[in-house]
Structure formats: structure tokens, C-alpha cells
Coordinates of C-alpha atoms (C1' of nucleotides) in Angstrom, one line a residue:
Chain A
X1 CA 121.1 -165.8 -29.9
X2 CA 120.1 -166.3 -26.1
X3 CA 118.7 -163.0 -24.5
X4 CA 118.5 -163.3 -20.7
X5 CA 115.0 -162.8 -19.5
X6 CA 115.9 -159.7 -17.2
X7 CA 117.1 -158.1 -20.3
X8 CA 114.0 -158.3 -22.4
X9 CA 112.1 -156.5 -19.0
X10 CA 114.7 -153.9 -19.4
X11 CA 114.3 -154.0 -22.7
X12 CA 111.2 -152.7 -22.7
X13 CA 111.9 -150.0 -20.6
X14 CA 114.4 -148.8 -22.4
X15 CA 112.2 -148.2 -24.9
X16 CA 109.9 -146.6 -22.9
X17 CA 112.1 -144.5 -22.2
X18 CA 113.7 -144.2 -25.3
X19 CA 110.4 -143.0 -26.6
X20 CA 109.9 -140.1 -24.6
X21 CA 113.4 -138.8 -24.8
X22 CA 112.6 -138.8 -28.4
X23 CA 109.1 -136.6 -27.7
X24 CA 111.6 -134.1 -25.7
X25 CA 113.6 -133.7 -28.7
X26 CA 116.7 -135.2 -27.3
X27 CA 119.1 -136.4 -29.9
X28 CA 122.1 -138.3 -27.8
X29 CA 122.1 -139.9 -24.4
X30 CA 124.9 -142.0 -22.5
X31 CA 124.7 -145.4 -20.7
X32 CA 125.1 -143.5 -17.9
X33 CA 121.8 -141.4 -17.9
X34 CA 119.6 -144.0 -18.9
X35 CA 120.9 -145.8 -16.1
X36 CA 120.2 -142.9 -13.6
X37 CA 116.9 -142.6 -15.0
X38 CA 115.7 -146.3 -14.8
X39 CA 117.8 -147.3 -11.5
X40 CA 120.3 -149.1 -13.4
X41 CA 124.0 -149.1 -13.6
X42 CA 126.0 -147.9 -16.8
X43 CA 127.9 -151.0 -17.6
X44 CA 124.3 -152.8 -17.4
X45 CA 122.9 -150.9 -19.7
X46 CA 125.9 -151.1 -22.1
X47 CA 125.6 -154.7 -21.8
X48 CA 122.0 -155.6 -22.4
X49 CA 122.1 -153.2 -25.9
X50 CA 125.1 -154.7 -26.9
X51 CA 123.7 -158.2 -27.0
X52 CA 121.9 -156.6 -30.2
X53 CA 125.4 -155.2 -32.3
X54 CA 127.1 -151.6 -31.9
X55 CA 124.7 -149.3 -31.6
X56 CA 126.1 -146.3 -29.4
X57 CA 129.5 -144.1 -30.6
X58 CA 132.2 -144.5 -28.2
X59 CA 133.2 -141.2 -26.9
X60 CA 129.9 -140.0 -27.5
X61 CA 126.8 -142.4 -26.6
X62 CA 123.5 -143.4 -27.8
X63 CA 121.7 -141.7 -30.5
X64 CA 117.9 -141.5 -29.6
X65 CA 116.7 -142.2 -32.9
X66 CA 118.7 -144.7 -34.0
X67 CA 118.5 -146.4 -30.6
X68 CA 115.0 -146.0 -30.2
X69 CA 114.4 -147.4 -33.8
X70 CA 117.0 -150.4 -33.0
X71 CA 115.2 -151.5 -30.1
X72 CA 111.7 -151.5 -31.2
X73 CA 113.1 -153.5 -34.5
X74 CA 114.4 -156.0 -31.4
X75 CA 111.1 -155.9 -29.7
X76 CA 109.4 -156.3 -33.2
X77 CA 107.0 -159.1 -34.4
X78 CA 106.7 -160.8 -37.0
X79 CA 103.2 -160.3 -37.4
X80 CA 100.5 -159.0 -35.0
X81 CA 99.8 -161.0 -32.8
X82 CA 96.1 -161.8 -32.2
X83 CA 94.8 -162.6 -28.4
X84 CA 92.0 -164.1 -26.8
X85 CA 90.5 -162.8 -23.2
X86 CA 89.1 -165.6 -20.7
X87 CA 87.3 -164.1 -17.7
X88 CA 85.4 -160.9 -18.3
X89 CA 85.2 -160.6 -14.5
X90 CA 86.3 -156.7 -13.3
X91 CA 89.8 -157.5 -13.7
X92 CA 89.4 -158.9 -17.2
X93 CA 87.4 -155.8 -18.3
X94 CA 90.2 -153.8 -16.6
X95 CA 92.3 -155.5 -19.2
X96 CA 90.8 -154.7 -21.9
X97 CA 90.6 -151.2 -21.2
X98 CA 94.1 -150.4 -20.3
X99 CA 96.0 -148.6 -22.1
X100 CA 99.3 -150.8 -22.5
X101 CA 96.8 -153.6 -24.2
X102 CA 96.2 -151.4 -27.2
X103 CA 99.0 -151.6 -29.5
X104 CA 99.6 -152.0 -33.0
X105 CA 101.6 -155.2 -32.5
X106 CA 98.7 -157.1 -30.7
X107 CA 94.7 -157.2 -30.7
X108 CA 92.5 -158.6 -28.6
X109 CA 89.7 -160.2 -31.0
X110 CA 87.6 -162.5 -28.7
X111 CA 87.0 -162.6 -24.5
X112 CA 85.3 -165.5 -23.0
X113 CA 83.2 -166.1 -20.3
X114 CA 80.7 -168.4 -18.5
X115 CA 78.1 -166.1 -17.6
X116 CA 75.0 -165.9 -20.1
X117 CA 74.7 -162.5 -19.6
X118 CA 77.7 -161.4 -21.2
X119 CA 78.0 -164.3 -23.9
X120 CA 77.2 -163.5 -27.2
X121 CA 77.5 -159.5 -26.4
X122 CA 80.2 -157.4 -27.7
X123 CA 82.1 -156.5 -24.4
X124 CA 84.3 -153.2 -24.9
X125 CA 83.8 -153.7 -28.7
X126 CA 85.0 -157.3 -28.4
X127 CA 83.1 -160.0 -29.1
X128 CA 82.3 -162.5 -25.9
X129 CA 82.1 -166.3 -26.7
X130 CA 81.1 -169.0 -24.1
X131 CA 84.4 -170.1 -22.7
X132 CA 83.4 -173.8 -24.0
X133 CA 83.6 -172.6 -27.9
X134 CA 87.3 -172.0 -27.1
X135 CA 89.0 -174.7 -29.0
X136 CA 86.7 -173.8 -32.1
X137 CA 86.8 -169.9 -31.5
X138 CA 90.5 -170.2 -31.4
X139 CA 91.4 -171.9 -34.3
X140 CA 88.7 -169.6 -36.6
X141 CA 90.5 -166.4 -35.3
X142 CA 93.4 -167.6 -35.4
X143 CA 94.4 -166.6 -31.9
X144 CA 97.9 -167.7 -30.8
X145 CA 97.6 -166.1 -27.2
X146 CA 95.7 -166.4 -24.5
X147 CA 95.3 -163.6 -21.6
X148 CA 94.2 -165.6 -18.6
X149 CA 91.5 -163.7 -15.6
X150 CA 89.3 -166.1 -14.1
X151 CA 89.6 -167.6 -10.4
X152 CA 92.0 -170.0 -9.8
X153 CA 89.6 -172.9 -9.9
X154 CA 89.1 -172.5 -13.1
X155 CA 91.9 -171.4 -14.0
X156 CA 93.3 -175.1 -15.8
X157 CA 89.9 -176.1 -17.2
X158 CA 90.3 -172.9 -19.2
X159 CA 93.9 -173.4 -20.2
X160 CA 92.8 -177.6 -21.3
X161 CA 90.2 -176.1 -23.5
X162 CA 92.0 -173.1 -25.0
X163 CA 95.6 -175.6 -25.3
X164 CA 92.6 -178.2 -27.2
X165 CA 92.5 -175.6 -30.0
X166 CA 95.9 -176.8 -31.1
X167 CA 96.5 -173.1 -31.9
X168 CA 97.2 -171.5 -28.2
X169 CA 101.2 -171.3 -27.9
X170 CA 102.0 -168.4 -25.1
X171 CA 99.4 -167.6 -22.0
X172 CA 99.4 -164.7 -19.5
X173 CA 98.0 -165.9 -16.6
X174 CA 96.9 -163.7 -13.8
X175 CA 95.3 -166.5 -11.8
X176 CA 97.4 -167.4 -8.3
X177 CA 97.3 -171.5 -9.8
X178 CA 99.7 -173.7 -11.2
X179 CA 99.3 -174.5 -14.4
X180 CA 99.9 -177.3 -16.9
X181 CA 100.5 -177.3 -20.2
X182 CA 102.2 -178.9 -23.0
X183 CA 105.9 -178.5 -23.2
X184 CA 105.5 -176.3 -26.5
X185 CA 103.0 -174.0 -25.0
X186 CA 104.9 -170.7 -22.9
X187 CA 103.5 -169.6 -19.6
X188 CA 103.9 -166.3 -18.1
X189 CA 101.9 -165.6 -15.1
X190 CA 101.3 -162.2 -13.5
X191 CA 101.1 -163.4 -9.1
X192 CA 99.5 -160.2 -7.8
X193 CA 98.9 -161.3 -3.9
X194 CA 102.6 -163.0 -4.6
X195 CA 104.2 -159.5 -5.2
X196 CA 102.5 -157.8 -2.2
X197 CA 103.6 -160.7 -0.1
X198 CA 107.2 -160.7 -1.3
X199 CA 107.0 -156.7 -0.5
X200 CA 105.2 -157.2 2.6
X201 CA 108.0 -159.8 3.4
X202 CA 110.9 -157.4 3.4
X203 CA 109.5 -154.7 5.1
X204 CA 108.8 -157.1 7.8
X205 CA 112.5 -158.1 8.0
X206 CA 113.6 -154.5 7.7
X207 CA 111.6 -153.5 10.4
X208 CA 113.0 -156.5 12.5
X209 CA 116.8 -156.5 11.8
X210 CA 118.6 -156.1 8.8
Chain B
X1 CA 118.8 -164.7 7.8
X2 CA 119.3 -163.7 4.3
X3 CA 116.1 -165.0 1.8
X4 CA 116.4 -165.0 -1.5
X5 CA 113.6 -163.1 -3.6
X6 CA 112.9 -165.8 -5.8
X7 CA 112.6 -168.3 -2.8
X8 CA 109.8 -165.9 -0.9
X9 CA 107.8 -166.1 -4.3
X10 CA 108.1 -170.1 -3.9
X11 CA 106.8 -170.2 -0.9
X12 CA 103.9 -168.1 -1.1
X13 CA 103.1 -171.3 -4.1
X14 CA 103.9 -173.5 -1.1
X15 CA 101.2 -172.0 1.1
X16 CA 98.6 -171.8 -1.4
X17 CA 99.1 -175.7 -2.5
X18 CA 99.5 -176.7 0.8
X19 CA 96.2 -174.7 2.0
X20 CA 94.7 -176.8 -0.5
X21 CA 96.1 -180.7 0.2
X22 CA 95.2 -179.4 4.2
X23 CA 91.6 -178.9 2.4
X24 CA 91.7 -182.3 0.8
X25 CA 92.8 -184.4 4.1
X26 CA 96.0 -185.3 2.9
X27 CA 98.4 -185.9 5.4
X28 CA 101.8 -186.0 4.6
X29 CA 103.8 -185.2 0.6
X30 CA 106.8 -185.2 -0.6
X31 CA 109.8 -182.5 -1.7
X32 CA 109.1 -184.7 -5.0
X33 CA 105.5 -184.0 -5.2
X34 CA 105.2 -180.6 -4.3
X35 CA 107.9 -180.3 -7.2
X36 CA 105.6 -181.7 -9.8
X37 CA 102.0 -179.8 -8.8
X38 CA 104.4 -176.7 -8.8
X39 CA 106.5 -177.5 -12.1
X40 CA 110.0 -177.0 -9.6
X41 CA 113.0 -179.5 -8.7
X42 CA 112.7 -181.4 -5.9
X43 CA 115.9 -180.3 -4.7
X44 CA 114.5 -177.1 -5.2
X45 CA 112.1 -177.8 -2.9
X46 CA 113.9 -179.0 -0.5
X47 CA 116.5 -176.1 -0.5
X48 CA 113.7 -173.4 0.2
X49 CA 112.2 -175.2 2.9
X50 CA 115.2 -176.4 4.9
X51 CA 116.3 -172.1 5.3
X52 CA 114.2 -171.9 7.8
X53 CA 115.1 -175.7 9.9
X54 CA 114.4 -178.8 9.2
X55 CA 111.1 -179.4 9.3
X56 CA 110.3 -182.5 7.0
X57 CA 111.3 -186.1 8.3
X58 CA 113.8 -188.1 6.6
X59 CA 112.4 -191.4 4.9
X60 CA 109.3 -190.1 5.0
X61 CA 108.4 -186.5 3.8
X62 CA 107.2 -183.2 5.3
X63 CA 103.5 -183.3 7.2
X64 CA 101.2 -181.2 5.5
X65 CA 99.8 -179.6 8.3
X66 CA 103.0 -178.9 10.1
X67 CA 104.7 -177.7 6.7
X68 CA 101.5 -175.1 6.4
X69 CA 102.0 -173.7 9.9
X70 CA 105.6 -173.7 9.4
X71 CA 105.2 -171.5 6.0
X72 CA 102.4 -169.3 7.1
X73 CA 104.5 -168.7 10.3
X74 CA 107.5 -167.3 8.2
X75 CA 105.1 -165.3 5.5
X76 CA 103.3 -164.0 8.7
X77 CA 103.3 -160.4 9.7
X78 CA 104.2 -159.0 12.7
X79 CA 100.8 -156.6 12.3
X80 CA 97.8 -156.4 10.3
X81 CA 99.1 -154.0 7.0
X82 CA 97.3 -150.8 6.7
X83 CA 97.0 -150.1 2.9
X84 CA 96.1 -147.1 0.7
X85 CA 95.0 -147.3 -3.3
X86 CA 96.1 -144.5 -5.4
X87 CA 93.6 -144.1 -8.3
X88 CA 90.9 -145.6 -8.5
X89 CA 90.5 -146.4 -12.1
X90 CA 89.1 -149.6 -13.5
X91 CA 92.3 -151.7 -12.4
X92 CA 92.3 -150.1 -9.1
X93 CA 88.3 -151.0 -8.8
X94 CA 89.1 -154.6 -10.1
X95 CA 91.8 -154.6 -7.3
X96 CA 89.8 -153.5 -4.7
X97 CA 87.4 -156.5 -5.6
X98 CA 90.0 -158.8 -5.9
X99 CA 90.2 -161.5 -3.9
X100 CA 93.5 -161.8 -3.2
X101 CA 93.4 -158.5 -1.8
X102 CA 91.6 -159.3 0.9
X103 CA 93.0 -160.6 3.7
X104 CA 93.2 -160.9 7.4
X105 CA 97.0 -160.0 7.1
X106 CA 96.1 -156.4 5.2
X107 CA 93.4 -154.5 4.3
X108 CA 92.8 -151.5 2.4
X109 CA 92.1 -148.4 4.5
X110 CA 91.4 -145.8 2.4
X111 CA 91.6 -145.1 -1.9
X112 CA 92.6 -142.0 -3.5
X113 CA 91.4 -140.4 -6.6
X114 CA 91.6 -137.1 -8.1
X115 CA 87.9 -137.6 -9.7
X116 CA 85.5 -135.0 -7.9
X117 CA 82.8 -137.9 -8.3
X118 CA 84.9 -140.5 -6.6
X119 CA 86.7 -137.8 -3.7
X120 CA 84.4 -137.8 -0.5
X121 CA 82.4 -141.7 -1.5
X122 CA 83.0 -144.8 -0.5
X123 CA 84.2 -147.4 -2.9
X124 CA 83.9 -150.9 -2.2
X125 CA 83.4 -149.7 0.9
X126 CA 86.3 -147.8 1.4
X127 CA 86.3 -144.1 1.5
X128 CA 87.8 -142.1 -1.4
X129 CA 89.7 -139.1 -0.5
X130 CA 91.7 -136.7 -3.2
X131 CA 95.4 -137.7 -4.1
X132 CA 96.5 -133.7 -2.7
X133 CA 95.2 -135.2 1.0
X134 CA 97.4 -138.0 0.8
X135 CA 100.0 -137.1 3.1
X136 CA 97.6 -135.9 5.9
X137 CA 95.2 -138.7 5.8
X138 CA 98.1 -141.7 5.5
X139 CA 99.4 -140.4 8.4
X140 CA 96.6 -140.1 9.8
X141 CA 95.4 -143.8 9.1
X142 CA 98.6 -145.1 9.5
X143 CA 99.3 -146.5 6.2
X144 CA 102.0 -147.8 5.7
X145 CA 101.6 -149.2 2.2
X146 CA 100.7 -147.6 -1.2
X147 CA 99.2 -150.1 -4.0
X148 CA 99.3 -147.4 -7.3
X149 CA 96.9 -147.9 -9.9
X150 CA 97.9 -144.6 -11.6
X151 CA 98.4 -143.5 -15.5
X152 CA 102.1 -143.5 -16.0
X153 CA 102.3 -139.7 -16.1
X154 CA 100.6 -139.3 -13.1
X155 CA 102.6 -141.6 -11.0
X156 CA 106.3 -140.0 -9.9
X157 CA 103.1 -136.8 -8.5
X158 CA 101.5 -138.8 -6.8
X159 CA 104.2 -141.2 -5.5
X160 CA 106.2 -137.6 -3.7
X161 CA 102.5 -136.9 -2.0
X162 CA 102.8 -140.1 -0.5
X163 CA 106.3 -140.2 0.6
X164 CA 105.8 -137.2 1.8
X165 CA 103.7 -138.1 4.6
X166 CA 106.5 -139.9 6.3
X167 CA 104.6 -142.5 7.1
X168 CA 104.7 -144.8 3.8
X169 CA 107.1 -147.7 3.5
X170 CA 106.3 -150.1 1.0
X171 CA 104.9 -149.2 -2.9
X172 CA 103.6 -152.1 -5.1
X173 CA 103.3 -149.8 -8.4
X174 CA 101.3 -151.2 -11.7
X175 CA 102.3 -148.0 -13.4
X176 CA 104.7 -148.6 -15.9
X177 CA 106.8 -145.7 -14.9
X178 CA 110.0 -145.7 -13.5
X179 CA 109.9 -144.0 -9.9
X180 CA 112.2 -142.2 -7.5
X181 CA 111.8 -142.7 -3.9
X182 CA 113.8 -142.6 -0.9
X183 CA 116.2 -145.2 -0.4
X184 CA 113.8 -146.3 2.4
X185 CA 111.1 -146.7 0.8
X186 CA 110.6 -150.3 -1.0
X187 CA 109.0 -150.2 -4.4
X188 CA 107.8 -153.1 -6.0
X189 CA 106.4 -152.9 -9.9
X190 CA 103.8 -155.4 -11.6
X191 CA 104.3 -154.3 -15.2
X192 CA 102.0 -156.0 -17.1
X193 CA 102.5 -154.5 -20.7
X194 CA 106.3 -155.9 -20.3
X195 CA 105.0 -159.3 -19.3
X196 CA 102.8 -159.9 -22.4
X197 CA 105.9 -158.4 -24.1
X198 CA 108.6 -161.0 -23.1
X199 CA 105.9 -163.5 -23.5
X200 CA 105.7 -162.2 -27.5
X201 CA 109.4 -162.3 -27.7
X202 CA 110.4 -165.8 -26.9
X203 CA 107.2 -167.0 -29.1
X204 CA 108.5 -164.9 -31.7
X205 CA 112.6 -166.5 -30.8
X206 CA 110.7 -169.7 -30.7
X207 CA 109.2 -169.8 -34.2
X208 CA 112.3 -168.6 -36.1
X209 CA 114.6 -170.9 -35.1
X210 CA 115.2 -173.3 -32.3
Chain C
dT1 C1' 139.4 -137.0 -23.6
dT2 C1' 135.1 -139.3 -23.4
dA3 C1' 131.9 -143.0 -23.4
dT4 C1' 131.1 -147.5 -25.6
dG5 C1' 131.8 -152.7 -26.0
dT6 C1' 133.3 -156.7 -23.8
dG7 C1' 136.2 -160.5 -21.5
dA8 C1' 137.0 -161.6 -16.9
dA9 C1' 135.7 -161.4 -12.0
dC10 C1' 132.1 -161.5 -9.1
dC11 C1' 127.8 -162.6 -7.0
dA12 C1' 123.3 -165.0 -6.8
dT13 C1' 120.6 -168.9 -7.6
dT14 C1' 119.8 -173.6 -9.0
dT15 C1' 121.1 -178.3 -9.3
dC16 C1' 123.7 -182.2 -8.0
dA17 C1' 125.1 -185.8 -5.1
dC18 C1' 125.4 -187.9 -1.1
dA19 C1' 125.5 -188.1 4.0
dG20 C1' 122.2 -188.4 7.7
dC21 C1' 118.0 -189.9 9.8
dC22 C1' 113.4 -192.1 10.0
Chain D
dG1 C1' 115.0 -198.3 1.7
dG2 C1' 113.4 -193.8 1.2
dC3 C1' 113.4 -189.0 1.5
dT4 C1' 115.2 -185.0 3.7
dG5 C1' 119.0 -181.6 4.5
dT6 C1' 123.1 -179.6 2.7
dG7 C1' 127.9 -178.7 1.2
dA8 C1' 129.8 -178.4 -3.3
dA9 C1' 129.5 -177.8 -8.3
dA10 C1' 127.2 -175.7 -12.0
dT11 C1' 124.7 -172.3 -14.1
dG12 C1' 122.9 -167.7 -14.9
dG13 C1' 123.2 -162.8 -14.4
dT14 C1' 125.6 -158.5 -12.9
dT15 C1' 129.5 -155.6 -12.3
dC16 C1' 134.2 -154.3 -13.1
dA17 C1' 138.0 -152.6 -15.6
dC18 C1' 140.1 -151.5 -19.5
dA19 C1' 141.0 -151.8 -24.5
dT20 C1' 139.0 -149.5 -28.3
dA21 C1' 137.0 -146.1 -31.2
dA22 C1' 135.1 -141.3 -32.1

DNA sequence: TTATGTGAACCATTTCACAGCC
DNA sequence: GGCTGTGAAATGGTTCACATAA
């Protein structure tokens, strides 16, 4: 089946939600609610959960459990997923301490870096390798995913070595660089300065005319 | 002029590469070109570029230098931002060191904490005052625009403090909490937990089947 | 009666295809 | 001839409106 990539993102927040409904002790909740709660409309809501079968009871709405339990089975993976760290630079280490990074469905089990000092430490209990052990690092651990924080020069000398393991196949990139990689290998990259520009942007014109 | 969001996004790539080829001496490029360093359509290109005149020459291509004026002048701002950071915890630190965050078009004016060791220092060379001042001291300073590096509980608090001081008019939010404001008031989320998790779903999509 | 599920209409964005200019 | 600029077509995503089921 083909999910729209705006609905995973909404996805996820219905779960979000989902889960702390389910912490209040709510049992039943309509399109209409979660949609006044997450700034969506009703018939939007209806639509992205019922790309994944009938799950609400018409004339009655959603049960919390059952949806809460029916999303997270669509968000579900097959395994957990095992990620590598490259740049232990503040932002990296801010990374690794964040709260939405520790899950159950993913670890991180190795960062890497350039700078002797931090090589061959453990770095927020994680073992740091030298960013040039990559393709071998990778392959021993295993690690399918790569979390990408190091400036955008070396932003694509870090994705050729870590795509060289032959086991790299998704990358979250929070460098501002374009980057190549084979066709099989999925990009996702996080463009901080390019979200406060966009916002930046708007304001401007609203300020203007509008 | 109406500007689509996804074509602002493009052309803060634009500006970036072409900041660069300006760098390297290189003259003139193609819609072509730009489409390939960027992994984008030519006609893609071409369409972004041409909302705001014609400013490549037929036959021949678009002249670096003249492209990069002609992008920086509609990124540009019509004043230098004043920013506030709300929270300084190790993402807003990283932030505040990051350097795409500093800029001659914006700079951050003042960070906000609850922390009594934090309240009353400077950080990074800004000074830290307590999240309860915010509406005095944004006024105050003038700020206009709130980056929030808060835990998701704390966010929807602190986000009212700083509407409430009138004065605020843009909100880039890494909080992964939904948030009410007033309908004036532009809010722009980097949600980096539902990043890596779309990036796990279509890896997961693409190993099933395909 | 109420609220879901969904085809159809609508709107936004991308891509095509070619006219227009260098 | 080559490459831009741009209407028109195609695609992708959202919203509507109502049939359907509890």
C-alpha cells in the first residue's frame, strides 16, 4: 500500500497524542477532537487512519486503546533498528541525549568522530570510533542507519564512507549539504537555518502585504 | 506574489550552492546543473527561479553572481531579526553554537531558562533570564522571534508567556508538542523524533515488499 | 441521531513540452 | 543550437459531502 508522506508525520502525532489520552484515562475520542487538538481537520483525520482498515465505530468514534494499539502496530518495526552517530560535536551529543532518541524500537550503538580526544572513549555510554573505521564498524554492528551531525564539508565524505559499508540503507542528515548516495540508500535531512528562513520568509511578507 | 512553501526551501539550497560556485570562480550554470548538485528537475529549477522575473539568459544559462544577488535579495529581510531561546538545554546550547544560527540577518538577543544556575548568566554570550520574565524582557528587547528548545510538557507554558508579551511573531518549536497560539502568530516545528520515524517506515515498506 | 469511511471535487505542486530569445 | 520561461497537463494531497453503520 502507498502512505503519503504527510500522513506518516501525522501519524506520529496521532500517536502522540493517542498516548497521552490513554494516560488521562480516556476511552473514546472522535475525528473531530483529535483534529482540534493537533490543528487538523476531521475528514483529515478520518482519512489518514483509514488508509490502515476500520478502526473507529460510526456513530461513536475512535476507541483509545484500540486506536492507540493500531497505530503503533502501523508505526511498528520489524526489528530494532540499530544506528550509528557521526559528529559528536554539541549538536551530536545533544542527540544522543534527547529524549525522543531513546526508544525501544531504535539504539544508538556507535558515534563517530575525527577528534582523538573523543575516539576510542565511550561518549554518553556509547562507544566513539574514528569516523574512518566506518565501513568496518558498520558492518560488525550491524548498523542500518546513520544519524548525520558534522559540518557540511564533511558532510559527503562521511556519507561515502558509511554508504562503503554496504550495510547503511536510511540517513538523517542535519548538515545544510546536498548529498549523494546510491539510489537504494533513503535520505532524510533535518535543514535547521532552512526552517528559520522559510519562517523568517513569511513573516516578512506578512508584515509587507498579504 | 504568492510563494509556495516548498519553493522558499529550494531556494535557500539555491543560495547556499550558489555561495559556493561564487566561491569557486565559476561564472555562469545551468537550470540543468543546479538540478543535479541539488538532486531536483531542471524544470524544477527553472519554475522557482522565473517567480520572481526572468533573470537567466536564453541559450546560455543564469550568471552565478547575478543569480546569487537575485536570491539573497528575495530571502533578504527587511531588518536584522531579534531572537529569543527558550530553554536552554543541551539542544538549545548546541543551537546557540550552531553555525547556522549566526547570521548577520538575525541574532539571538537573549535565552531563557528556568534553571537558577543558568537565570542571571550569560550563555554563549547571551544573557539568560527566567522563562516567568519573558513577556517583559521580549518586549523589552524587541524580539520578535522565539526558537523553543523546551521538554514537550513544558512548551504550551512557556509558549502563552511569550505570546503574551505582544510582541512575538514567529515560533520555530523543536518540541514535539502540538501548540496553540494566536492566529497571528506563525509557528513553525522541526520534529526530529518524527523525522527518524518516517525514515524507519519506508525502510521498513522498502524491505517487505517493493 | 451521530460520527465514521470514502469516492469525488478541489487545490497545490511538479513535470512536460514547446515557444521565445540569446 | 541551446537553454530559459511558462502555459498546460499530470500528479499528489486535502477537503467535501454523503452513504453507511452503530
Amino acid at each position: 500500500m502507498k502512505v503519503a508522506e504527510p500522513t506518516i508525520e501525522r501519524l506520529v502525532q496521532y500517536y502522540r497524542l493517542l498516548t497521552q489520552l490513554k494516560e488521562e484515562g480516556r476511552r473514546v475520542i472522535s475525528s473531530q477532537e483529535i483534529g482540534e487538538m493537533l490543528g487538523l481537520k476531521a475528514s483529515q483525520v478520518r482519512k489518514d487512519l483509514s488508509y490502515f482498515g476500520e478502526i473507529g465505530k460510526r456513530g461513536v468514534g475512535y476507541h483509545v486503546d484500540r486506536l492507540h494499539d493500531h497505530v503503533s502496530k502501523i508505526l511498528s518495526h520489524p526489528n530494532v533498528w540499530r544506528i550509528g552517530l557521526v559528529g559528536v560535536g554539541r549538536l551530536g551529543e545533544a542527540l544522543l541525549g534527547h529524549k525522543s532518541l531513546r526508544s525501544d524500537k531504535f539504539g544508538i550503538e556507535a558515534v563517530f568522530d575525527v577528534d582523538p580526544n573523543k575516539v576510542g572513549k565511550m561518549i554518553e555510554g556509547v562507544p566513539c570510533f574514528h569516523v574512518d573505521d566506518m565501513p568496518k564498524i558498520l558492518k560488525e554492528k550491524k548498523i542500518e542507519i546513520i544519524i548525520l551531525t558534522v559540518p557540511a564539508q564533511a558532510a559527503q565524505q562521511a556519507v561515502d564512507k558509511a554508504v562503503a559499508s554496504g550495510v547503511v540503507r536510511g540517513i538523517l542528515s542535519f548538515a545544510t549539504a546536498p548529498l549523494v548516495v546510491p539510489p537504494d540508500v533513503l535520505v532524510y535531512g533535518v535543514d535547521i537555518a532552512a526552517e528559520l528562513e522559510k519562517l523568517l520568509f513569511y513573516l516578512k511578507s506578512s508584515t509587507s502585504k498579504e
